[in-house]
GROMACS .gro file of C-alpha atoms in nm:
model
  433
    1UNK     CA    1   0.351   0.987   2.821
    2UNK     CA    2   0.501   1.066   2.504
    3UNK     CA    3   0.844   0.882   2.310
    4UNK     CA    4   1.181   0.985   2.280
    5UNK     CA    5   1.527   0.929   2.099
    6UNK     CA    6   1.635   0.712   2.387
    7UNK     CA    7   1.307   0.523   2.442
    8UNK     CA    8   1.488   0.216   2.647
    9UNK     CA    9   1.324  -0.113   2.600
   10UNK     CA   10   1.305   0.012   2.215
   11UNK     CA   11   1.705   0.086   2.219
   12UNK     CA   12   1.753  -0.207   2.389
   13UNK     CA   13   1.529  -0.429   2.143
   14UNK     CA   14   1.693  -0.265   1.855
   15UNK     CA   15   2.066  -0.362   1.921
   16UNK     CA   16   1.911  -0.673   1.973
   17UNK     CA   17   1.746  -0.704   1.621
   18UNK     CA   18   2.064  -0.565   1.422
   19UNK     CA   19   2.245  -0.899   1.546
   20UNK     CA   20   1.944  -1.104   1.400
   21UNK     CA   21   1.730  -0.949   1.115
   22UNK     CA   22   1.880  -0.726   0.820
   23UNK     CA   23   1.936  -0.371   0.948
   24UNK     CA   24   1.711  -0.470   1.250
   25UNK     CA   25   1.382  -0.498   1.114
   26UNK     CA   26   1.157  -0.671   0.858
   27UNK     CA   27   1.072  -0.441   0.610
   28UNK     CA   28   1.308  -0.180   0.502
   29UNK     CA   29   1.106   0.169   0.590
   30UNK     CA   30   1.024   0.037   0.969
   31UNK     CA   31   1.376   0.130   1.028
   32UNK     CA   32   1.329   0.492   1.053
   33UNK     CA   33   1.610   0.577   0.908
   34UNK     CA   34   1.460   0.846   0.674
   35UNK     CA   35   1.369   1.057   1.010
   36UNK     CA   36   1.695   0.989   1.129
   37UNK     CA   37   1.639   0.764   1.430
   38UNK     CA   38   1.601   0.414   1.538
   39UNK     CA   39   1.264   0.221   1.527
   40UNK     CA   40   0.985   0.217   1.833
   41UNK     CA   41   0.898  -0.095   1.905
   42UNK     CA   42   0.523  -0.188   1.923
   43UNK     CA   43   0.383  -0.338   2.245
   44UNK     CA   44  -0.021  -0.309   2.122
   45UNK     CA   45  -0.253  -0.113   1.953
   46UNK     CA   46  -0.637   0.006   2.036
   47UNK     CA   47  -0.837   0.184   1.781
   48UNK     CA   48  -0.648   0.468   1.674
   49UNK     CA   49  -0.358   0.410   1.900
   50UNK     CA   50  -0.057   0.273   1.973
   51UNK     CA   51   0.155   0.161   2.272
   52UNK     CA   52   0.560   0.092   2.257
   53UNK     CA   53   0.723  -0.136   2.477
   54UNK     CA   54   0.825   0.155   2.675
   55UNK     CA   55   0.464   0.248   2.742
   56UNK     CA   56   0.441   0.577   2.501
   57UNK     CA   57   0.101   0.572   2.343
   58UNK     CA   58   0.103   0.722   1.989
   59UNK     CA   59  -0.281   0.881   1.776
   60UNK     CA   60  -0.171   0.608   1.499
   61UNK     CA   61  -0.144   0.747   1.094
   62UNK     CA   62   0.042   0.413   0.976
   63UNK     CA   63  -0.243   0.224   1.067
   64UNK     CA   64   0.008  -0.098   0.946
   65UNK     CA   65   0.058   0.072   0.615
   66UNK     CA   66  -0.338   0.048   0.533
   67UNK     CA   67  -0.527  -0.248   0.616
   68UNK     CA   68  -0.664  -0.150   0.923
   69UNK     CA   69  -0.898   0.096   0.821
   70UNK     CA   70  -1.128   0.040   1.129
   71UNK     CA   71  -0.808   0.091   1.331
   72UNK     CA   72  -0.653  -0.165   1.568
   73UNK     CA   73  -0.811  -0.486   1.690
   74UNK     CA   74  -1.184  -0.379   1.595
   75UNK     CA   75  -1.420  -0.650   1.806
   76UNK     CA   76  -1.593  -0.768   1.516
   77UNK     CA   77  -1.241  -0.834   1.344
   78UNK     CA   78  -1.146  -1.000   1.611
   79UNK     CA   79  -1.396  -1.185   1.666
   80UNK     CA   80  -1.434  -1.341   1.343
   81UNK     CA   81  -1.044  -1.451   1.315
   82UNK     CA   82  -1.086  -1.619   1.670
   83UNK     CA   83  -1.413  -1.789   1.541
   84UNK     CA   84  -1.189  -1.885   1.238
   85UNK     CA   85  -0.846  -2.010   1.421
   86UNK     CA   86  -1.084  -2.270   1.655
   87UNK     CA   87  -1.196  -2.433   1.380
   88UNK     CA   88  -0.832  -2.477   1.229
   89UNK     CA   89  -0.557  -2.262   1.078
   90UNK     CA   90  -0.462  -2.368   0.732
   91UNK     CA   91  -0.556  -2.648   0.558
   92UNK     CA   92  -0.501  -2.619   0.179
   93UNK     CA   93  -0.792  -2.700   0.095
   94UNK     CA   94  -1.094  -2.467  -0.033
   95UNK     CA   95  -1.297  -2.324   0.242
   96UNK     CA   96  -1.682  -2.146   0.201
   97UNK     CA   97  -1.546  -1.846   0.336
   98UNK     CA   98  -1.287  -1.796   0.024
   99UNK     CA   99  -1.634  -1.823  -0.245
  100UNK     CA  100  -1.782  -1.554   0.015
  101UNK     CA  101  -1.477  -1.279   0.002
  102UNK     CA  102  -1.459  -1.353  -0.369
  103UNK     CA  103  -1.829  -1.275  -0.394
  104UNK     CA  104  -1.852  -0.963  -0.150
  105UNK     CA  105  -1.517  -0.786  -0.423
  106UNK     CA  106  -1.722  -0.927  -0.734
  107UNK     CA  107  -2.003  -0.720  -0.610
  108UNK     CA  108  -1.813  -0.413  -0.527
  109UNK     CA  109  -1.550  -0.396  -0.785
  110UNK     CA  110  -1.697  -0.393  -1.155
  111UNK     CA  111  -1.344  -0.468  -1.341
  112UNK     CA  112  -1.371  -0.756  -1.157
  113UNK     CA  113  -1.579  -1.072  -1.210
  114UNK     CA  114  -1.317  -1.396  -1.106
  115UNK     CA  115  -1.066  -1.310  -0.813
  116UNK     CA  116  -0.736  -1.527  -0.759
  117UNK     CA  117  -0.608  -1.427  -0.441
  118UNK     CA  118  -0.266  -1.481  -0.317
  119UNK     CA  119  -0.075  -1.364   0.010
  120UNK     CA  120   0.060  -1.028  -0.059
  121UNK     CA  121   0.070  -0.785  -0.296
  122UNK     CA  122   0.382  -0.848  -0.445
  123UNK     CA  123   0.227  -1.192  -0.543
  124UNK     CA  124  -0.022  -1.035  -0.655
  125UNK     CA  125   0.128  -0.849  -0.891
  126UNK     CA  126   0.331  -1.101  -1.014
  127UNK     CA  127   0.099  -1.275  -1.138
  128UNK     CA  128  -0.074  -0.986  -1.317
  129UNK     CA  129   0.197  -0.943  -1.541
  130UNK     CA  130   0.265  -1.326  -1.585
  131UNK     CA  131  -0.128  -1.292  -1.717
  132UNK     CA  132  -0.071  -1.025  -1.910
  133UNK     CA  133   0.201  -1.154  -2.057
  134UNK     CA  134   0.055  -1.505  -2.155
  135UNK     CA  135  -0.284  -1.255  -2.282
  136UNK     CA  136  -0.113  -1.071  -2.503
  137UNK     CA  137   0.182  -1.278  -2.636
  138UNK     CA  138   0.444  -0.995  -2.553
  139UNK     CA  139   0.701  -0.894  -2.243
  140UNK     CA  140   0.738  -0.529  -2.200
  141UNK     CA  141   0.562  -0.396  -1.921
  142UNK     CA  142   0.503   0.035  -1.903
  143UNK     CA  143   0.496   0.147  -1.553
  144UNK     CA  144   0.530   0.504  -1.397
  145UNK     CA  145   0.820   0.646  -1.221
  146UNK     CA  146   0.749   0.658  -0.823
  147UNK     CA  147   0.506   0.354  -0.818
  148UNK     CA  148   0.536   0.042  -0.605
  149UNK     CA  149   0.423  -0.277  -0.726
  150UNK     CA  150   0.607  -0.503  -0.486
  151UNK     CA  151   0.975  -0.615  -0.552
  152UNK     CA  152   0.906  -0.792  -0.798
  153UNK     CA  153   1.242  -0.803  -1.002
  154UNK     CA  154   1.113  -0.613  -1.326
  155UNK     CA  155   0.884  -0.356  -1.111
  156UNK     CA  156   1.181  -0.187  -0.895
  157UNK     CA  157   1.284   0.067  -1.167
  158UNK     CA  158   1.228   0.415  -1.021
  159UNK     CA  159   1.006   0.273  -0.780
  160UNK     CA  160   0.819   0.455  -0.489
  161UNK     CA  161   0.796   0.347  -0.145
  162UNK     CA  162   1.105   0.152   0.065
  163UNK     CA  163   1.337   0.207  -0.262
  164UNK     CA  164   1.228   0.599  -0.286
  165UNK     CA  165   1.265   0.611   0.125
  166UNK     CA  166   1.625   0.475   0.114
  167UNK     CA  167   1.744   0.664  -0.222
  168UNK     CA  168   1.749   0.344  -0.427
  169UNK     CA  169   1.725   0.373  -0.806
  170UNK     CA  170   1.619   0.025  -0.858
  171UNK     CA  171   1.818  -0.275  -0.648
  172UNK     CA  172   2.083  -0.523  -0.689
  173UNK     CA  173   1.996  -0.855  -0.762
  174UNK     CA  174   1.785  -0.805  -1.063
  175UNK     CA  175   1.865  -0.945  -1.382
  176UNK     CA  176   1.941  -0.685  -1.673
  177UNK     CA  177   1.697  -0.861  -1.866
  178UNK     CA  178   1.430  -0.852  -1.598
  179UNK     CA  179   1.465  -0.479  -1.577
  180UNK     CA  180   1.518  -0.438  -1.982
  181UNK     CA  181   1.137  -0.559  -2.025
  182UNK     CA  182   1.018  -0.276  -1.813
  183UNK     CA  183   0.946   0.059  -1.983
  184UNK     CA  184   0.941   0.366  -1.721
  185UNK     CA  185   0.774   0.679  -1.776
  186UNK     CA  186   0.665   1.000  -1.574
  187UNK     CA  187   0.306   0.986  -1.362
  188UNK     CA  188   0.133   1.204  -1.525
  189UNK     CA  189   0.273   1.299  -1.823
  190UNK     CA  190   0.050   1.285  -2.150
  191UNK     CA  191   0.329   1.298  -2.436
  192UNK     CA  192   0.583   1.068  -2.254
  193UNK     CA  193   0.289   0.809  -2.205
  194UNK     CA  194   0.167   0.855  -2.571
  195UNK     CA  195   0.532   0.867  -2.693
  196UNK     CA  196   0.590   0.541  -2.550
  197UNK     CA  197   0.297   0.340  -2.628
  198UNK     CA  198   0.290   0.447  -2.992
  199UNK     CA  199   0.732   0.354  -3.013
  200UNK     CA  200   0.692  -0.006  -2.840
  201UNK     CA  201   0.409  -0.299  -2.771
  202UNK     CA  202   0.331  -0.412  -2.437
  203UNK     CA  203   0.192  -0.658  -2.233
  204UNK     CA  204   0.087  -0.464  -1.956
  205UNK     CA  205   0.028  -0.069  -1.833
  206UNK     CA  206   0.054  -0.123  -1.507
  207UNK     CA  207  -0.038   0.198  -1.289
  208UNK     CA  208  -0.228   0.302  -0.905
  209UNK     CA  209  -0.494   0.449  -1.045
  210UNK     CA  210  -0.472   0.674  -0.727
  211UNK     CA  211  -0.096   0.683  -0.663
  212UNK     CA  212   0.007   0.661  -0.274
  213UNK     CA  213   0.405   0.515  -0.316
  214UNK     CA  214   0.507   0.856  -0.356
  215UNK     CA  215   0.311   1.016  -0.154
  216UNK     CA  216  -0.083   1.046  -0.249
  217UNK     CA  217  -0.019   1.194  -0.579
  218UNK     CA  218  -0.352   1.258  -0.778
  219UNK     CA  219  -0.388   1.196  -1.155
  220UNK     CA  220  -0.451   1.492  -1.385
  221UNK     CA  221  -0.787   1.559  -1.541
  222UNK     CA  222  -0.773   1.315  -1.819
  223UNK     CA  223  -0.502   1.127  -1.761
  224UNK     CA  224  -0.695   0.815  -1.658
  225UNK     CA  225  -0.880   0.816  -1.984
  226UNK     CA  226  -0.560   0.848  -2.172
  227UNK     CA  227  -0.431   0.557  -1.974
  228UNK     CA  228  -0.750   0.364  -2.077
  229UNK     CA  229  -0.759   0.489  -2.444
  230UNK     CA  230  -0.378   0.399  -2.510
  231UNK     CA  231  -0.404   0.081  -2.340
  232UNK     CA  232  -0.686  -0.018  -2.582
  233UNK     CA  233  -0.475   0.156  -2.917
  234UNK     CA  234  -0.135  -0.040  -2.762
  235UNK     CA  235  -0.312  -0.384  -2.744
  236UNK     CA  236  -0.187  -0.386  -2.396
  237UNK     CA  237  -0.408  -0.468  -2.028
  238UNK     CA  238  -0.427  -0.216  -1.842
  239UNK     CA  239  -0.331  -0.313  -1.486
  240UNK     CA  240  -0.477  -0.091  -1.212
  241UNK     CA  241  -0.276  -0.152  -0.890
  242UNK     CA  242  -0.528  -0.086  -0.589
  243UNK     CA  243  -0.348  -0.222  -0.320
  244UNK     CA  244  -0.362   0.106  -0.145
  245UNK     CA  245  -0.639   0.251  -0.272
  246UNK     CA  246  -0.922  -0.042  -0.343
  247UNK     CA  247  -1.206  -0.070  -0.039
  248UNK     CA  248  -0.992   0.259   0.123
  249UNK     CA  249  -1.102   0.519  -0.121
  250UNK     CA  250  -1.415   0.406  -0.167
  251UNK     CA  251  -1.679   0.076  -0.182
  252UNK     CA  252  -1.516   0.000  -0.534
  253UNK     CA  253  -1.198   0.125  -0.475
  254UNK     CA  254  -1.056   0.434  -0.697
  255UNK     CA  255  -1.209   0.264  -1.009
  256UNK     CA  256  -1.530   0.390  -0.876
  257UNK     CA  257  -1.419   0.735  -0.790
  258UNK     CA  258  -1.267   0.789  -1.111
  259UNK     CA  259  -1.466   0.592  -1.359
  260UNK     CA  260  -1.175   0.443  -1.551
  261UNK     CA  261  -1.150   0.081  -1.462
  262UNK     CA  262  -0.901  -0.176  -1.523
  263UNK     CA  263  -0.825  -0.577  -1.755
  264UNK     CA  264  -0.680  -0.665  -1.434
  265UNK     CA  265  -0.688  -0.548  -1.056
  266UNK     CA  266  -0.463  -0.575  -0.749
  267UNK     CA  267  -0.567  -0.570  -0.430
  268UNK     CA  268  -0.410  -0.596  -0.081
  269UNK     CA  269  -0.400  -0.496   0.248
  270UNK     CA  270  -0.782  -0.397   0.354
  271UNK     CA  271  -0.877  -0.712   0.159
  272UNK     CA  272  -0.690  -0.887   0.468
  273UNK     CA  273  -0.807  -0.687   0.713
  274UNK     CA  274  -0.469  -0.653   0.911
  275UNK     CA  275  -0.352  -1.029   0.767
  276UNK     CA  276  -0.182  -1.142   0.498
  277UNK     CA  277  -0.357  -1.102   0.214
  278UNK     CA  278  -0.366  -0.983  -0.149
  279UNK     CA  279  -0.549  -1.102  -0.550
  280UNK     CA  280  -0.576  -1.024  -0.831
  281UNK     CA  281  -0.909  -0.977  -1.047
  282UNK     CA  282  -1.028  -0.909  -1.351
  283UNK     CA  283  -1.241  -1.039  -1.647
  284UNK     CA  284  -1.314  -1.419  -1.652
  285UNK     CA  285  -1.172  -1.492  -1.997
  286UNK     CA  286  -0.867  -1.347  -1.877
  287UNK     CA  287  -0.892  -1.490  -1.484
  288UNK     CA  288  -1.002  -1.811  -1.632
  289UNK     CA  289  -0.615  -1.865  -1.786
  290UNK     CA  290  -0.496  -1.948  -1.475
  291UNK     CA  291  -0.428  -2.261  -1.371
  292UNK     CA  292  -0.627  -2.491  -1.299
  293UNK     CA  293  -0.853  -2.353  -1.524
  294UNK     CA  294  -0.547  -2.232  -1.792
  295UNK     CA  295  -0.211  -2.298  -1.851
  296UNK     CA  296  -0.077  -1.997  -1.681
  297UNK     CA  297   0.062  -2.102  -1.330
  298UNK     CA  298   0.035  -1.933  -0.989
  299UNK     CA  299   0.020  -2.109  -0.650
  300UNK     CA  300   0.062  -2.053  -0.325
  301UNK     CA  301   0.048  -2.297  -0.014
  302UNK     CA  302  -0.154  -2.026   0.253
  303UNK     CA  303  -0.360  -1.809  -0.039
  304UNK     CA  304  -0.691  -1.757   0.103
  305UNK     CA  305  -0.568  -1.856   0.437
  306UNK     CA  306  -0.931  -1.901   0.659
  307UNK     CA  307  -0.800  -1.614   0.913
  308UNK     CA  308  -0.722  -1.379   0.709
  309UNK     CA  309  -1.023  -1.419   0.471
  310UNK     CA  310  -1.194  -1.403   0.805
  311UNK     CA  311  -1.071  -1.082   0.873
  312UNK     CA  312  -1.107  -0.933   0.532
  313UNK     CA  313  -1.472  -1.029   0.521
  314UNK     CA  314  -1.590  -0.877   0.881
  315UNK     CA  315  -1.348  -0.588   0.731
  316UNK     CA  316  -1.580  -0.491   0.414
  317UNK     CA  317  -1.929  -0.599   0.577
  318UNK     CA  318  -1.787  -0.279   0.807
  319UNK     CA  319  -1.784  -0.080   0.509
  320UNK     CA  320  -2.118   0.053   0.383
  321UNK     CA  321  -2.155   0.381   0.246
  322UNK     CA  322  -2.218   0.576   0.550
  323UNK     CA  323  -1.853   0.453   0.687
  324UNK     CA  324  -1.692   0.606   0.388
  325UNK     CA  325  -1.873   0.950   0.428
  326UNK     CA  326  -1.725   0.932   0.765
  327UNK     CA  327  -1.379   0.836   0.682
  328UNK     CA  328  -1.416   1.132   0.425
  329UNK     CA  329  -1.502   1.354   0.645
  330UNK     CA  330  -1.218   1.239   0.932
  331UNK     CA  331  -0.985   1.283   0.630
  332UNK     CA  332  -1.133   1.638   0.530
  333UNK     CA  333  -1.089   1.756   0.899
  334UNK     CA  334  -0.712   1.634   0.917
  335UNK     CA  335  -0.590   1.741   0.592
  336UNK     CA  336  -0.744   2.096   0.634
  337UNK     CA  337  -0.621   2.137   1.021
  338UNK     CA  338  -0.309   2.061   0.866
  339UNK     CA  339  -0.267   2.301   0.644
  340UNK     CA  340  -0.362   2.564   0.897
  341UNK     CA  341  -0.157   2.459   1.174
  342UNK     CA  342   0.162   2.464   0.864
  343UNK     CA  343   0.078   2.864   0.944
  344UNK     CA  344   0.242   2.959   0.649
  345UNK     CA  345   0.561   2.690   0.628
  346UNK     CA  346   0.572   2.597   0.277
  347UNK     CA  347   0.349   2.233   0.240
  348UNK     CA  348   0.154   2.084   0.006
  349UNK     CA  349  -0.157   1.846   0.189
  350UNK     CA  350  -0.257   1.635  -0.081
  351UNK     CA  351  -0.558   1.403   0.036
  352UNK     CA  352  -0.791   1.157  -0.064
  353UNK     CA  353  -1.046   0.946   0.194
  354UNK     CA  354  -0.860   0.745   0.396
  355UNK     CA  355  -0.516   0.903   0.241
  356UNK     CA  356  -0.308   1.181   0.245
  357UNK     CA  357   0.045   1.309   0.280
  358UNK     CA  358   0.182   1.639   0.415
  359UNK     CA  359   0.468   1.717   0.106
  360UNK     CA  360   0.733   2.007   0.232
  361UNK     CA  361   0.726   2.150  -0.087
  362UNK     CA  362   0.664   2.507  -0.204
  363UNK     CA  363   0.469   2.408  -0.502
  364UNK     CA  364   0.208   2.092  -0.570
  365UNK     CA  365   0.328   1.747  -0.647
  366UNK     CA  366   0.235   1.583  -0.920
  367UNK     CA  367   0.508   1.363  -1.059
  368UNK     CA  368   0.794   1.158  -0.858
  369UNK     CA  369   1.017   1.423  -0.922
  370UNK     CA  370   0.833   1.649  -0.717
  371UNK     CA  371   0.833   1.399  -0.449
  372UNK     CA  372   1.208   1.351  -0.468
  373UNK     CA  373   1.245   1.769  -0.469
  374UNK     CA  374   1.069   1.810  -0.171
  375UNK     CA  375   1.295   1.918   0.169
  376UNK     CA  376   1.307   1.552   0.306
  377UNK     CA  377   1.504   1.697   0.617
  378UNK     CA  378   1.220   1.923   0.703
  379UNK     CA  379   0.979   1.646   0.681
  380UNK     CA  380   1.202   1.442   0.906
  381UNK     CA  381   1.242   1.697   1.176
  382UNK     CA  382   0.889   1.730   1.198
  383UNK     CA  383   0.803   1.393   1.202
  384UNK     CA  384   1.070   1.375   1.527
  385UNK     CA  385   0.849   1.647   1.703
  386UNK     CA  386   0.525   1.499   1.605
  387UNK     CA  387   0.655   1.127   1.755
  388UNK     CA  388   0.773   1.363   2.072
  389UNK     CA  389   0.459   1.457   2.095
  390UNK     CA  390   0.275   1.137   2.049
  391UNK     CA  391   0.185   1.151   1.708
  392UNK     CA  392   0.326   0.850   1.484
  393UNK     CA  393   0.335   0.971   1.134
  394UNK     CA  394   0.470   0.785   0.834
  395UNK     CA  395   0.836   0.786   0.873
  396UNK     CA  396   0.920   0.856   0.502
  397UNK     CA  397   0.750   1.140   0.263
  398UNK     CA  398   0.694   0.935   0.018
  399UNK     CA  399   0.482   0.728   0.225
  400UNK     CA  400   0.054   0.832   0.251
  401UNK     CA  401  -0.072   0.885   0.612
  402UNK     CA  402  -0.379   0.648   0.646
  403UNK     CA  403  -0.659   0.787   0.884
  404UNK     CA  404  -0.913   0.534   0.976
  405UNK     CA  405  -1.265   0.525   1.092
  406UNK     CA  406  -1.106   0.456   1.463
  407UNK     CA  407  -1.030   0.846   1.457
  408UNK     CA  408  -1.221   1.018   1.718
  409UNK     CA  409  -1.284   1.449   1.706
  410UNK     CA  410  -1.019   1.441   2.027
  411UNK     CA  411  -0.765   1.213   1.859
  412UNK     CA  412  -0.790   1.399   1.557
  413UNK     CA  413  -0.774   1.799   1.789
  414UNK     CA  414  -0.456   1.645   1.942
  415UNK     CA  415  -0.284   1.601   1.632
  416UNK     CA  416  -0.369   1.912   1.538
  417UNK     CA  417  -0.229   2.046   1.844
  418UNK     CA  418   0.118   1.867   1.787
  419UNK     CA  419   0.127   1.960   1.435
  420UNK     CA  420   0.068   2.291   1.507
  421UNK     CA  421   0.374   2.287   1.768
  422UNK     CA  422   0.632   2.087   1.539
  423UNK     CA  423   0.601   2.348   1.321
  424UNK     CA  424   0.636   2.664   1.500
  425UNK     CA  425   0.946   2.382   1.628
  426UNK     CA  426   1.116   2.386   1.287
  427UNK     CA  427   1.073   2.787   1.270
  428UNK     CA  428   1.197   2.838   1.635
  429UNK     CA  429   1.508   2.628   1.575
  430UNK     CA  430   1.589   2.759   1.233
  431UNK     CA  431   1.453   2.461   0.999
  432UNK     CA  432   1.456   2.714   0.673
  433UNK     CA  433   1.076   2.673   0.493
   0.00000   0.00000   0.00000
């Protein structure tokens, strides 16, 4: 059975959840607004697949933003949260399992040798800069135009993500003075990042190494190294933000794709394994400033929550190396059947394992302002034919799709398949390439 626009136990939920929660939903790009429709509402969800309340099942490419790169409610994930939850839920205290998960990234991430973890990303973040900060004696931060670091008041300048799905240039709220520490400049772009670090001192460059708020956006030959080099000239850390991208992209994250590693690290979602969970990492003179340890405070009363450092752990021990050849090779065999099912419509398929994103542009994208330039009404229409068809795709463009290992050949065929027929959709009805 596949969804559509009147799905009723959805509808009715949703008029429901506009009287109750902000817009009638809990995070700002569930809303599907940017597709122009109303929300599904999720009964369950088995490997690679979904089920609404109205009994639609859905091949899965949200995957809950990331974390569950083994799909949904993997046995041995499972299984270790339930063996976690007898034996108590929080406690706020330390737990053995927290020195295990701090361990298992230590080993796999080599910018990292202390971890600090926290309960989301945003957090996380946070407290990077705060570090940073307190490291170097300054305040300006430099980040790049299209990337999400949370909503953290001094990060939502030209940020990617919710804020780029809903046209927002930054957000009401913030303090002028928050945003005045922050320093924008375009991903990508070799003089403006030079120009910049040589005209101020900063704390922090604060960047995705593989950028995925924008859509999976890869960094030029070089650019990485620059980042590195003119962090090092500036005085400033260099902040690599792999909340998307670390344990997805590879064992060590895009720092070990790419070479170029980080002061500090962020890390999220597959560290949590489908719970709440995020850190920050980095060298232990730096790490070692926190509190207790330092003077520079961070808290938080469920950080290293036993579940969901449960979860992360039987998460990563699922990740050897032969699970990342195969979620390479799942991604290989989406992004190139979608590129020939596109049959000529103008689209870019921009991928990297475990990540990519289908960009209706005529041209590649490699800058937010590519992103923004693409034809966001012919991404929406298809995504409406793909959910018609029981695909559930991002519901932004400047979101990344996020296959998982729980992809089977036939899951993967019937996407094709419905790709294939939203398109020739769009052409039939007159949806100009």
């Amino acid at each position: 059975m596949t969804a559509s626009l009147t799905d009723t136990r959805s509808s009715e939920l949703f008029r429901q959840a506009l009287e109750l929660l902000p817009g009638g939903v809990n995070s700002p790009v569930r809303a599907m607004r940017a597709i122009g429709r109303d929300p599904i509402f999720i009964a369950r969800g088995e490997g690679a697949e979904l089920y609404d309340v109205d009994g639609n099942c859905y091949v899965d490419y949200v995957c809950s933003w990331g974390p569950l790169i083994h799909g949904h409610a993997h046995p041995r994930v499972l299984a270790a949260i339930g063996e976690a939850a007898a034996k108590g839920t929080s406690f706020g205290a330390p737990t053995p399992a927290e020195v295990e998960l701090a361990a298992e990234v230590v080993r796999r991430m080599e910018a990292v040798d202390m971890l600090r973890m926290t309960s989301s990303g945003t957090e996380a973040a946070m407290t990077a800069v705060r570090l940073a900060r307190a490291a170097t004696g300054r305040e300006q931060v430099l980040k790049f135009a299209g990337a999400y670091h949370g909503h953290v008041d001094g990060l939502l300048a030209d940020a990617g993500s919710g804020l780029a799905t809903g046209g927002l240039p930054a957000s009401p709220g913030v303090p002028a003075s928050a945003a005045a520490a922050t320093v924008v400049v375009p991903w990508n772009d070799a003089d403006a990042l030079i120009a910049a670090t040589q005209r101020d001192e900063f704390a922090a460059i604060l960047a995705e190494p593989l950028p995925a708020n924008m859509g999976v956006v890869a960094p030029r030959s070089g650019f990485l190294e620059l980042l590195r080099e003119r962090a090092d000239d500036n005085g400033a850390l260099l902040v690599l933000d792999e909340v998307i991208s670390g344990f997805r992209v590879a064992r060590g994250g895009a720092q070990e794709l790419t070479g170029v590693t980080g002061d500090l690290t962020i890390l999220g979602k597959v560290i949590g394994g489908g719970l709440p969970a995020a850190a920050v990492g980095g060298r232990a003179e730096l790490m070692r400033m926190l509190a207790p340890s330092g003077e520079v405070y961070q808290a938080g009363t469920l950080s290293g929550n036993p579940l969901a450092v449960a979860a992360g752990l039987a998460t990563l021990e699922l990740l050897d190396e032969p699970a990342y050849v195969r979620l390479g090779a799942i991604t290989d065999r989406l992004a190139g059947g979608l590129r020939e099912a596109a049959a000529g419509y103008p689209v870019q398929v921009a991928s990297a394992p475990g990540l990519l994103t289908v960009f209706f542009s005529d041209r590649p994208v490699e800058r937010f302002e590519d992103a923004q330039a693409c034809d966001h009404e012919g991404y929406a229409s298809w995504c409406r034919e793909l959910l018609s068809r029981g695909v559930y795709p991002p519901p932004s463009q400047f979101e990344a799709w996020f296959p998982s290992l729980a992809h089977a050949p036939e899951q993967i065929e019937r996407t094709l398949e419905a790709a294939s027929a939203a398109f020739a959709c769009l052409a039939r009805v007159g949806v100009a390439p």
